[in-house]
Coordinates of C-alpha atoms in Angstrom, one line a residue:
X1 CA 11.0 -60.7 57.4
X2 CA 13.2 -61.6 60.6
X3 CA 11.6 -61.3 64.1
X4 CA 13.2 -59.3 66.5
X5 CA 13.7 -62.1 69.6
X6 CA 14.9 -60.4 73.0
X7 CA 15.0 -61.3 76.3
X8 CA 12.1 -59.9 78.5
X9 CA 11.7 -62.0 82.0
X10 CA 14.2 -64.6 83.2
X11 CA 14.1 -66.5 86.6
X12 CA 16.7 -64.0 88.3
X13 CA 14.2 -61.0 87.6
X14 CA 14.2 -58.2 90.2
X15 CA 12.0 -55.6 90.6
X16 CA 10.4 -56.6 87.5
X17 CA 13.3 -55.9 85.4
X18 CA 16.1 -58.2 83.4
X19 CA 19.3 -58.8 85.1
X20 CA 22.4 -58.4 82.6
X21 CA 24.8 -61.1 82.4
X22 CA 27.3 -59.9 84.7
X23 CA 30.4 -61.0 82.5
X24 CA 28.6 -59.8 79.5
X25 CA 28.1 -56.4 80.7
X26 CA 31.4 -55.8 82.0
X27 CA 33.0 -56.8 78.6
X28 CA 30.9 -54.4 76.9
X29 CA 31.3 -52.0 79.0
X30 CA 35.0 -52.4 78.8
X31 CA 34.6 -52.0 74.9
X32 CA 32.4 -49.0 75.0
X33 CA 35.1 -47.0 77.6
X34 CA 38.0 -48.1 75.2
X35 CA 36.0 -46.7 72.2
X36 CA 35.2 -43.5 73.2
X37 CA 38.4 -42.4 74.6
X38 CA 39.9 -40.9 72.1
X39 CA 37.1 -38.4 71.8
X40 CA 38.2 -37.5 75.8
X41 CA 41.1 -37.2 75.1
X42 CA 40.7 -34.9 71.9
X43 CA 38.2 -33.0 73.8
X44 CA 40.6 -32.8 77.0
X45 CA 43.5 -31.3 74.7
X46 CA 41.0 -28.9 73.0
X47 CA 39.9 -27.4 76.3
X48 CA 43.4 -26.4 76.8
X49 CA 43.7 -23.7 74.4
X50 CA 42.7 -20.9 75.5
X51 CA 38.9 -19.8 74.8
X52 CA 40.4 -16.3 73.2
X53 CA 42.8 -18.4 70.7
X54 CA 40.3 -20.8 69.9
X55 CA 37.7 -18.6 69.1
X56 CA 40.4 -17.1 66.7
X57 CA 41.3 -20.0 65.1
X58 CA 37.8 -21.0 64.1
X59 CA 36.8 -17.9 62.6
X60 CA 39.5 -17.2 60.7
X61 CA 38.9 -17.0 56.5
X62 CA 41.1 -20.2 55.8
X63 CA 39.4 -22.0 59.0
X64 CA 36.0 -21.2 57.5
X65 CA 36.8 -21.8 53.8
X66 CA 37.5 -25.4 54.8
X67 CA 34.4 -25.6 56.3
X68 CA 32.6 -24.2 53.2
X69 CA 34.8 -26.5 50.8
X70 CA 33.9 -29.6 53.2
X71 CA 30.3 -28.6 52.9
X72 CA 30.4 -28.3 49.6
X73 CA 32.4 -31.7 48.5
X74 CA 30.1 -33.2 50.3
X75 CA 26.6 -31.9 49.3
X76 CA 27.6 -32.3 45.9
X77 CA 28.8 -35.7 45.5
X78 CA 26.2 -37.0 48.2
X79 CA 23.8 -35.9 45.4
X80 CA 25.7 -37.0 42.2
X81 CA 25.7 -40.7 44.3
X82 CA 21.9 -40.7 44.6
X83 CA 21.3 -39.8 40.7
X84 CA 24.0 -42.6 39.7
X85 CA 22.8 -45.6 42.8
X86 CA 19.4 -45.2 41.9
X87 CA 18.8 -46.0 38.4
X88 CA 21.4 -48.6 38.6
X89 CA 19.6 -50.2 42.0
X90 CA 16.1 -49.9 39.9
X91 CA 17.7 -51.5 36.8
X92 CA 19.2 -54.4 38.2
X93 CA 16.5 -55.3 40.3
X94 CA 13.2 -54.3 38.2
X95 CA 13.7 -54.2 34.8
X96 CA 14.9 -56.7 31.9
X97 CA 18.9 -54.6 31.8
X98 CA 21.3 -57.3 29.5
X99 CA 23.5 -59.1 31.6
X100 CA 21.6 -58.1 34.9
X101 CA 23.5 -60.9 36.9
X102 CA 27.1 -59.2 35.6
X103 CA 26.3 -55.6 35.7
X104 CA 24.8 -56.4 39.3
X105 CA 28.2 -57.5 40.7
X106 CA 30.5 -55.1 38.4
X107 CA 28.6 -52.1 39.6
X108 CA 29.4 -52.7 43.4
X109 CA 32.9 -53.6 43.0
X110 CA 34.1 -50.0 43.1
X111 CA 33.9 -50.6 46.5
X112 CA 36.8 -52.6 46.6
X113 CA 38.8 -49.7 45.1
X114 CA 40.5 -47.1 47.6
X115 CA 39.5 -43.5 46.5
X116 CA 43.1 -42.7 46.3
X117 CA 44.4 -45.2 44.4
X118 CA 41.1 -44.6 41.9
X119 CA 42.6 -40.2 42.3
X120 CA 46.2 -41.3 41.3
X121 CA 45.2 -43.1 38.0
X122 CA 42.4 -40.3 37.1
X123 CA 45.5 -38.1 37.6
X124 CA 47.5 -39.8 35.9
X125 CA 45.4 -40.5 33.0
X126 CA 43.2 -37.1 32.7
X127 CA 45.5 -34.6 34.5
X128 CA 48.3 -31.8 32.6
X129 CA 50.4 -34.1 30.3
X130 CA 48.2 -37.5 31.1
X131 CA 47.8 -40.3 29.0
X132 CA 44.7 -38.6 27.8
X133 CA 46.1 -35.6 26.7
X134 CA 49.3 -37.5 24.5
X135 CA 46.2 -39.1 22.9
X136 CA 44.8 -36.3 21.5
X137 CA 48.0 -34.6 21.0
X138 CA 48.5 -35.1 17.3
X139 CA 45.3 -33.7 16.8
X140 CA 46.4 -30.2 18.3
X141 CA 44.6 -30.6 21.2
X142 CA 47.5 -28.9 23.5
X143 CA 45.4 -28.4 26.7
X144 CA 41.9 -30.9 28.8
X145 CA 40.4 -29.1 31.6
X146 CA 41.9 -29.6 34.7
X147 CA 41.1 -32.7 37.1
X148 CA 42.5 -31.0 40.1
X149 CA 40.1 -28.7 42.9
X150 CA 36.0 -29.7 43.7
X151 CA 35.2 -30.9 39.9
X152 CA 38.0 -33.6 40.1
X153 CA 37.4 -34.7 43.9
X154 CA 33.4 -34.8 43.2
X155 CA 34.2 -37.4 40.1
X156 CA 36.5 -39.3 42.3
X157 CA 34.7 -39.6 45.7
X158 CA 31.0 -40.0 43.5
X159 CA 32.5 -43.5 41.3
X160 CA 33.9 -45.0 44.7
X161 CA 30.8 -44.0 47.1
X162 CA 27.6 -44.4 44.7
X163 CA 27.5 -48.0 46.0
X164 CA 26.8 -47.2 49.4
X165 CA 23.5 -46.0 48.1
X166 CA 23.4 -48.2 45.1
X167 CA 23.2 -51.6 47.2
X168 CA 21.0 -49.9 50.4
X169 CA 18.8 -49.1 47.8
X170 CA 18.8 -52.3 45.9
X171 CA 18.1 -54.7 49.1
X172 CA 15.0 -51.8 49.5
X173 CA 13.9 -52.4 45.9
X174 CA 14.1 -56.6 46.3
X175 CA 12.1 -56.6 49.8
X176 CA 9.5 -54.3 48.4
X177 CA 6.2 -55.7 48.2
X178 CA 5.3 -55.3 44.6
X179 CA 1.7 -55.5 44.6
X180 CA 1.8 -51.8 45.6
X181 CA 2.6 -51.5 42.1
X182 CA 0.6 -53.6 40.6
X183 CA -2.5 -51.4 42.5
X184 CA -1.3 -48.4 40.8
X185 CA -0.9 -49.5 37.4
X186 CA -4.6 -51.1 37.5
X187 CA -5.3 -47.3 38.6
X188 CA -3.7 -46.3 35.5
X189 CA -0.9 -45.0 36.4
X190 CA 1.9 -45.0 33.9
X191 CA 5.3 -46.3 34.7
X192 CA 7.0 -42.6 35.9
X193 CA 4.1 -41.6 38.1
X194 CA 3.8 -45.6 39.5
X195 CA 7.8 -44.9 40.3
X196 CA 7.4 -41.4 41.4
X197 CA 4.0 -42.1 44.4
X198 CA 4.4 -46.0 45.0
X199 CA 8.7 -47.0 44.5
X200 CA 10.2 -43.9 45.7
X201 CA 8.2 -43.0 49.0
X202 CA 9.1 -47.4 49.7
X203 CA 13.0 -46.5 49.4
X204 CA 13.2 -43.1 50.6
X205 CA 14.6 -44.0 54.4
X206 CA 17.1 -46.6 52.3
X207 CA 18.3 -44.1 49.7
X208 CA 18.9 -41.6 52.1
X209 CA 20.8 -43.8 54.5
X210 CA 23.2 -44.6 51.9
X211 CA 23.6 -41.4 50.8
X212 CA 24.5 -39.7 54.4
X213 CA 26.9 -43.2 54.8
X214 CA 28.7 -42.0 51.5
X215 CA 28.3 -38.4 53.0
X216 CA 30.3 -39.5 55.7
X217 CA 32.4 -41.4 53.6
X218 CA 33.5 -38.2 52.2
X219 CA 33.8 -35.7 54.9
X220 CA 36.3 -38.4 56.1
X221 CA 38.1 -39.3 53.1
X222 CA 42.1 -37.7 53.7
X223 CA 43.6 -39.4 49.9
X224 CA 41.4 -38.1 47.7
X225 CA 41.2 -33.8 48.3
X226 CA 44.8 -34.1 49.2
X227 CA 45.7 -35.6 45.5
X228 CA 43.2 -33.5 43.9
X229 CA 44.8 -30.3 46.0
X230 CA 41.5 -29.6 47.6
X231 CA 41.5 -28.0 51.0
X232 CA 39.1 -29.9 53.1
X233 CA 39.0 -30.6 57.2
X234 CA 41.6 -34.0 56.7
X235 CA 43.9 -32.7 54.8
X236 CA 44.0 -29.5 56.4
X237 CA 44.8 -31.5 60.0
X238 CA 47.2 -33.8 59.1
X239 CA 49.1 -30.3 57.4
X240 CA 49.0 -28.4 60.3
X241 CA 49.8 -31.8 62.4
X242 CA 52.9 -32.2 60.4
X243 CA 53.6 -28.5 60.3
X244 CA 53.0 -28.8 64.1
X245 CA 50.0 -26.7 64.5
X246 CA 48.8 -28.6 67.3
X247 CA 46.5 -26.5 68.5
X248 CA 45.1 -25.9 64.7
X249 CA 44.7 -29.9 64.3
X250 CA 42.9 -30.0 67.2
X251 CA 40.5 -27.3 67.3
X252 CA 39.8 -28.4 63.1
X253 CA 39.3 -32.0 64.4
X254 CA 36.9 -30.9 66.6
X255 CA 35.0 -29.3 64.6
X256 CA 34.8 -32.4 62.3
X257 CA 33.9 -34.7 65.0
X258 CA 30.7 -32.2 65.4
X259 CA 30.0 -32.2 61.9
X260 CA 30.2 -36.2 61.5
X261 CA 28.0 -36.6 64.8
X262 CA 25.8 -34.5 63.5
X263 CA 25.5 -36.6 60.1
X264 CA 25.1 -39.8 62.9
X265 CA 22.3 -38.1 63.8
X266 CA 20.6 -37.9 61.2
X267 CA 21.1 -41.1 59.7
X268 CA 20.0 -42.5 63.1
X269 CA 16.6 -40.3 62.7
X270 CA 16.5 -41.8 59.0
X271 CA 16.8 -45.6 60.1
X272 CA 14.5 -44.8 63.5
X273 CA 11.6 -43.8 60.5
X274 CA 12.0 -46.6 58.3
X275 CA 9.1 -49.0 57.7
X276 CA 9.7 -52.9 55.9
X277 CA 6.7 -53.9 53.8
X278 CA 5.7 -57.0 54.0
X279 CA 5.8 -59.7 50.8
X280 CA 7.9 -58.8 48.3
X281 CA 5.7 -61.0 45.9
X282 CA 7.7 -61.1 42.5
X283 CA 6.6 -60.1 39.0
X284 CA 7.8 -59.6 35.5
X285 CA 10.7 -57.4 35.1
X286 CA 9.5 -54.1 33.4
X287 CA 11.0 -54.0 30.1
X288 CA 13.1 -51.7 29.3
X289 CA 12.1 -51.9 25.4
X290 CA 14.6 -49.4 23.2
X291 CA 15.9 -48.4 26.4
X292 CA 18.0 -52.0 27.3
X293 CA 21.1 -51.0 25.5
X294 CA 21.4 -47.1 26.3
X295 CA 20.6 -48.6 30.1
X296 CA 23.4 -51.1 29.7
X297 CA 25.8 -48.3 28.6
X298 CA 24.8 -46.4 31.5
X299 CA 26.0 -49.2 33.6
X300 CA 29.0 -49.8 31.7
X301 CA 29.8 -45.9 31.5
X302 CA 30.0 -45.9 35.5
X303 CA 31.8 -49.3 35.9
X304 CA 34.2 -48.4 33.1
X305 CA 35.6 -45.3 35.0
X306 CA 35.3 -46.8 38.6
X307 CA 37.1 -50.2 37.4
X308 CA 38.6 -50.1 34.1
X309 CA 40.3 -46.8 33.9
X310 CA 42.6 -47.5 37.9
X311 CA 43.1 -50.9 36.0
X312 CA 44.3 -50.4 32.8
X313 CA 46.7 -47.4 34.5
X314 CA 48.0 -49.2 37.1
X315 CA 48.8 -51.6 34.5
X316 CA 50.8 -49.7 32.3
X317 CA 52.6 -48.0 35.4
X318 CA 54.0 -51.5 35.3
X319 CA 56.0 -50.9 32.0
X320 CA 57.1 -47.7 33.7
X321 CA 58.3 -48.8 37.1
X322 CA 62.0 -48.0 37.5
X323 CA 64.6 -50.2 38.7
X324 CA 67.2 -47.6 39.8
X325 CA 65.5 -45.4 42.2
X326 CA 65.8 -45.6 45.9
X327 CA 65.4 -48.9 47.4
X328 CA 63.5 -47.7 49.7
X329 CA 60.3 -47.1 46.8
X330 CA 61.4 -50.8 45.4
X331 CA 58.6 -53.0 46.3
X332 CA 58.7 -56.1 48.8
X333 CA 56.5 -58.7 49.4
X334 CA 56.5 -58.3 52.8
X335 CA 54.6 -54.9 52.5
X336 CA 51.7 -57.2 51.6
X337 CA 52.0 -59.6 54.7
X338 CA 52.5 -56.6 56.8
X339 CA 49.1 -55.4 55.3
X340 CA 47.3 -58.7 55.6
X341 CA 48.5 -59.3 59.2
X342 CA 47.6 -56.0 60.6
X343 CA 44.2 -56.4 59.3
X344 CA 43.4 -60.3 59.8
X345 CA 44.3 -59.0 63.9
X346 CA 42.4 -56.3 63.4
X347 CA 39.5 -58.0 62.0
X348 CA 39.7 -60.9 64.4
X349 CA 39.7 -58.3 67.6
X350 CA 36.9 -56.7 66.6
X351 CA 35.0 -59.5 66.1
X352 CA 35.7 -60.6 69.6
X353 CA 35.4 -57.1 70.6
X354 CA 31.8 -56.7 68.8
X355 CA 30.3 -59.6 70.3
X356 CA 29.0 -58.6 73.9
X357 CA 28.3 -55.6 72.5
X358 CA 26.1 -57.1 69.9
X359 CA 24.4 -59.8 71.9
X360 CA 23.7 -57.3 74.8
X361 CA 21.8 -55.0 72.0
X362 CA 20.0 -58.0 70.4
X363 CA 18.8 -60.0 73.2
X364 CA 17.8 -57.2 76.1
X365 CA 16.0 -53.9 76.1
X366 CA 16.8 -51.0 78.4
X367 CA 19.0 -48.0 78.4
X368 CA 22.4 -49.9 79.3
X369 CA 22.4 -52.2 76.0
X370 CA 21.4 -49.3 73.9
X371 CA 23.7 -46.8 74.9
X372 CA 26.7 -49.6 74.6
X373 CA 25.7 -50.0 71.4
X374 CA 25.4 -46.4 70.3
X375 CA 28.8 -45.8 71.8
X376 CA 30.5 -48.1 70.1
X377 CA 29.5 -46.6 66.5
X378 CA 31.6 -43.4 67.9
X379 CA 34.6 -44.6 66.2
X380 CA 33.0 -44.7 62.9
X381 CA 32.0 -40.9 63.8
X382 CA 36.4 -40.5 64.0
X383 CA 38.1 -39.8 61.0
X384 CA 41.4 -42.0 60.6
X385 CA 43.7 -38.6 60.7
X386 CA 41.1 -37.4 63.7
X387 CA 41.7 -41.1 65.2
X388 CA 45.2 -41.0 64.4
X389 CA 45.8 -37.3 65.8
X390 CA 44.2 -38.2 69.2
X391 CA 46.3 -41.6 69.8
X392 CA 49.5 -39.7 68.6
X393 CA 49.1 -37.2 71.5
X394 CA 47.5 -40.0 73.9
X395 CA 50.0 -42.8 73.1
X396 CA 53.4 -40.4 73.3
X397 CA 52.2 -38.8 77.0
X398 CA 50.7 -41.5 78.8
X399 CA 50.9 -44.6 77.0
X400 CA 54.7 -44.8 75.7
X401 CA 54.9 -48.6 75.8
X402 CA 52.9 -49.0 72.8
X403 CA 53.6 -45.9 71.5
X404 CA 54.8 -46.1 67.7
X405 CA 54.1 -50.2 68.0
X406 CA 51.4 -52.7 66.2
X407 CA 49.4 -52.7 69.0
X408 CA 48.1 -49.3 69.2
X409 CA 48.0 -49.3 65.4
X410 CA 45.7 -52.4 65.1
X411 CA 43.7 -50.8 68.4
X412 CA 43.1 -47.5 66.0
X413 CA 42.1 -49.9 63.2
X414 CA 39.3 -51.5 66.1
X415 CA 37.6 -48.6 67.4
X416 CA 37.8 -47.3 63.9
X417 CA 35.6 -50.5 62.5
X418 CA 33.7 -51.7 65.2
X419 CA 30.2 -50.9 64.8
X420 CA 30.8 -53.2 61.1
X421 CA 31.3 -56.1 63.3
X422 CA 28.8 -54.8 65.7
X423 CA 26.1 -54.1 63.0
X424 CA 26.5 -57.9 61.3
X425 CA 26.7 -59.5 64.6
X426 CA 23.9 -58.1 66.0
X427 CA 21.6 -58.9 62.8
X428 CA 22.6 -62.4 63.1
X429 CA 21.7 -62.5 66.9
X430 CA 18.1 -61.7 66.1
X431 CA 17.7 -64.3 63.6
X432 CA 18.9 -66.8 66.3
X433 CA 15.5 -67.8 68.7
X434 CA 16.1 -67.4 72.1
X435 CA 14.5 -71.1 72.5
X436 CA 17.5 -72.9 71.3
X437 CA 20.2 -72.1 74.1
X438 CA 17.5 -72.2 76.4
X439 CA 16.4 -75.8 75.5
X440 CA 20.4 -76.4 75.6
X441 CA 20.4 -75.0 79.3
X442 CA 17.4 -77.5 80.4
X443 CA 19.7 -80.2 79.0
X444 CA 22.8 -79.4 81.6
X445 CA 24.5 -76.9 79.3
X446 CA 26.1 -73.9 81.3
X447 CA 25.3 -70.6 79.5
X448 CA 29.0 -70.5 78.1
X449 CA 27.8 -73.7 77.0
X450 CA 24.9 -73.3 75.6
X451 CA 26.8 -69.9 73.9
X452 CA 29.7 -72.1 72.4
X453 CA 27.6 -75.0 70.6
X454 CA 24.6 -73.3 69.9
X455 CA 24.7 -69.8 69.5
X456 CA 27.9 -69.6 67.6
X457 CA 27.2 -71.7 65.1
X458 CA 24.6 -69.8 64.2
X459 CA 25.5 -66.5 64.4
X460 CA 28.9 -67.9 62.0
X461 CA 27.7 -66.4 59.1
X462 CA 27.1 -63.0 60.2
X463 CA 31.0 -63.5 62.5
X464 CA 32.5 -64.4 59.4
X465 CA 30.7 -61.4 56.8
X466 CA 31.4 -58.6 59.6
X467 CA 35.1 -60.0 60.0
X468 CA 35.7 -59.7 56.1
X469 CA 34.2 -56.2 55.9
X470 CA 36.6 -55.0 59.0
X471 CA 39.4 -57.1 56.5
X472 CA 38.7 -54.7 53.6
X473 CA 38.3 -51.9 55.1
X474 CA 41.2 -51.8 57.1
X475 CA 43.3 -52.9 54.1
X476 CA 42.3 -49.4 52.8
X477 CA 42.7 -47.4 55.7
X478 CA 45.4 -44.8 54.8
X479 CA 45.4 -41.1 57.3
X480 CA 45.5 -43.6 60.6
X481 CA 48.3 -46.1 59.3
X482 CA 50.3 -43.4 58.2
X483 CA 50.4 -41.6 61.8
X484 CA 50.2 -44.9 63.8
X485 CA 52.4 -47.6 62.1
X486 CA 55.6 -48.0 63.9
X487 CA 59.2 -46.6 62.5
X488 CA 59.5 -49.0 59.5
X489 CA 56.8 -50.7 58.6
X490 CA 55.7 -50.4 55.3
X491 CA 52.2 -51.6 54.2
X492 CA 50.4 -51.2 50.9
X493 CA 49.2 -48.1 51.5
X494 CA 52.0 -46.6 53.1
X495 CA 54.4 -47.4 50.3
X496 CA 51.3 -46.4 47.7
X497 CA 51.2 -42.9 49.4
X498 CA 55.1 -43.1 49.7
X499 CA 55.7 -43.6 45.9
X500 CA 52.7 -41.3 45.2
X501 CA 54.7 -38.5 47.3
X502 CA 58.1 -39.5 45.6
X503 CA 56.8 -38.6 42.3
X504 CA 57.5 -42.5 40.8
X505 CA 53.6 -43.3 40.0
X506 CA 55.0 -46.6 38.5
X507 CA 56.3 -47.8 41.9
X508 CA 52.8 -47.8 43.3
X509 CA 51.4 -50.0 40.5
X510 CA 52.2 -53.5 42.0
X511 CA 50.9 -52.7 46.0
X512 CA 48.2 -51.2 43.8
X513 CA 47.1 -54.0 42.1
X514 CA 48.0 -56.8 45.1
X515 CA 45.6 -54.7 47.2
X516 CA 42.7 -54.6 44.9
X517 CA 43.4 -58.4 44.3
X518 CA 43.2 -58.8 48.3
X519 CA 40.9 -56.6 48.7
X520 CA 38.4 -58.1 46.3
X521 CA 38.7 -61.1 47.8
X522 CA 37.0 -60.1 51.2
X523 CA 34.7 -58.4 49.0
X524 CA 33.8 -62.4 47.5
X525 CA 33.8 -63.4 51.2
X526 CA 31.3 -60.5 52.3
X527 CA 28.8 -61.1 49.6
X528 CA 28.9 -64.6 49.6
X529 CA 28.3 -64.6 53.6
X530 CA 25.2 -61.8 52.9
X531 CA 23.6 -63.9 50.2
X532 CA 24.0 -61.3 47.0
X533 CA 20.8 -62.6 45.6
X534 CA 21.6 -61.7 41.6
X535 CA 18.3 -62.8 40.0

């Protein structure tokens, strides 16, 4: 288990308390104000409606049914994540599954697939007239239910967010000291109860901080409820945004902000409460006896509709892709590069961006590290039509030299991802010992110095894993890119979503498919970099 190393007294102490690096501080400090000012500025433009007009926009029917629908999308699929990442986490890590190593890896990948893009084949294959339905045509099956409204976005949002609790649980289950178990077997417990009292209670705080991630995951997600023609808070805003309901967008992105801090909160109070065993001390998988093959269909139920059924779809929309429609739907390569260059900057500034923040955090205690650190997970509490929304109004009144250019698109894309390169950095700063640069400075290294060759080095592995994850994420970013990017560029998603709108499914099926094949290549990068321990 790592040890938490931080700075307590140095040489320039005063009044018994550690001096901040000057240059440090003012970068993070820098960071934290650029981070949290679209929430100002969303706040500012809120304040300016009238308190008689707001309080009749928010307690209107359709204001409160999103809320309701919002709640209820998420409450639902939140749960139907836990019942799916569990078992799997418990399989792959406890028990004698088939094919543990491949099922371990296949069942995470669903990460890699944008909810959307996994929404247009599900339409596409299960909705009115899908492929689905022509097969059981000429057996006089006329009509399937429908995929569209809560049933449709709950089986969408569950198969691409169950990971989030699937792998938080997993590490839980693998640095879990098993002789716990072993205790309550020689009790005589039987398996369930041994799960029930000893496993569960170990990976509650885990479980329960993946599922309010995916939680958030969903009360964020804009692709998915508008396919499935479910209002929620996103697609609700960027309607009345492009409807110009200002004062609408505002007030409803508001009132998501609260709701998402709120879910901050708690997962904050979860990961405040959480306790790491010590030893992990291995023993023999529990065997699964007439249960390994029902097991292994479970696993290859849920990787079959999160991976198979986008693949197999977007591959025959290739057969289908049209050669005479607008050129403006015909695909280009440079949609790709656009995509890949937007995100390598992105993922390289907040990197940079991340690392006062992080070292600050990881080597000193006090209120001033903390709170930079806490600020700069605000973005993450932003939805990227609530992100996109406040720079829209910020960028066209008082910044108009970037307005509508890459640079306040990749800045979006920043405060939107941070706290991933914060989160790796940091956890790579505590592994480091505090001894090492300091044995660097006693040899005539300046702290820069002593930063640059010893340091860095170091902390590589975590630079590299959080830049990847900022990579694949902002690959997949879709509300923000479509109110941000400049007249004219086109990325993957845009011209996915563009297609998607046009009605020509087919056209979306190569940027489809090149940004799963990009996007699971990060996806090799960040568990490569993390150590995915398979056995």
């Amino acid at each position: 288990m790592a040890t938490e190393h931080r700075t307590t007294k140095t040489d320039d102490e005063g009044d018994g308390q550690t001096r901040l690096p000057l240059g440090v501080s003012v970068a993070a400090a820098a960071v934290s104000a650029a981070v949290v000012l679209p929430v100002l500025w969303l706040v500012k433009t809120g304040l300016e409606v009238g308190l008689t007009e707001a309080l009749a926009l928010l307690t209107r029917p359709t204001t409160l049914e999103v809320f309701l629908n919002s709640a209820i999308l998420v409450t639902l699929t939140t749960a139907a994540c836990v019942l799916i990442g569990v078992p799997l986490a418990y399989l792959t890590v406890r028990t004698d599954l088939p094919f543990r190593r491949f099922w371990t890896i296949a069942v995470s990948l669903p990460l890699v697939i944008p909810s959307y893009v996994g929404a247009f084949a599900f339409v596409s294959a299960f909705g009115p007239q899908g492929a689905f339905q022509r097969l059981l045509a000429p057996i006089g099956i006329e009509r399937i239910p429908e995929i569209y409204g809560l049933e449709g976005s709950v089986l969408i949002l569950t198969l691409y967010t169950y990971p989030y609790v699937y792998i938080t649980a997993r590490a839980s289950l693998k640095s879990m000291d098993t002789t716990l178990i072993d205790a309550a077997r020689t009790l005589e417990h039987d398996r369930w109860e041994t799960f029930r009292r000893v496993t569960i209670p170990q990976i509650r705080p885990a479980v329960a901080a993946g599922a309010l991630l995916a939680g958030l995951y969903v009360l964020a997600d804009f692709g998915t409820p508008s396919i499935m023609r479910y209002d929620v808070f996103t697609r609700v805003i960027f309607v009345e945004f492009g409807t110009f309901g200002r004062d609408t967008a505002t007030l409803l992105s508001l009132q998501l902000v609260a709701v998402t801090l709120f879910i901050l909160w708690l997962e904050s109070r979860v990961r405040g409460e959480e306790r790491t065993t010590a030893g992990g001390r291995s023993r023999a998988a529990v065997s699964l006896g007439a249960w390994r093959y029902p097991a292994m269909g479970f696993a290859a139920i849920v990787a079959g509709l999160a991976l198979v059924v986008p693949v197999v779809i977007l591959v025959s929309w290739l057969g289908t892709a049209s050669t005479t429609v607008n050129q403006s739907l015909a695909f280009q390569w440079s949609y790709a590069a656009n995509s890949v260059a937007v995100a390598a900057a992105a993922a390289a500034l907040a990197v940079v961006a991340g690392l006062p923040v992080a070292y600050l955090s990881a080597r000193y205690d006090g209120f001033v590290p903390t709170a930079f650190e806490r600020l700069s997970y605000v973005g993450y509490a932003i939805p990227g039509v609530v992100l996109g929304l406040a720079l829209v109004f910020f960028g066209s009144q008082y910044a108009t030299p970037i307005y509508q250019t890459l640079y306040l698109l990749v800045f979006a894309y920043v405060i939107r991802f941070l706290p991933q390169s914060v989160g790796s950095l940091r956890a790579s700063f505590l592994s480091v010992d505090p001894a090492l640069p300091e044995a660097a400075r006693t040899l005539g290294q300046t702290s820069a110095g002593a930063f640059r060759y010893v340091t860095l080095p170091l902390v590589a592995p975590g630079l590299f894993g959080g830049a990847a994850l900022v990579f694949l994420t902002t690959m997949k970013e879709l509300p923000a890119t479509l109110l941000l990017r400049p007249s004219g560029f086109t990325t993957l998603v845009t011209h996915i979503w563009t297609a998607y709108e046009s009605g020509y499914f087919g056209q979306a099926a190569i940027p489809a498919l090149v940004l799963l094949f990009v996007s699971g290549l990060s996806m090799l990068v960040i568990l490569r970099q993390e150590g995915y321990d398979v056995k």
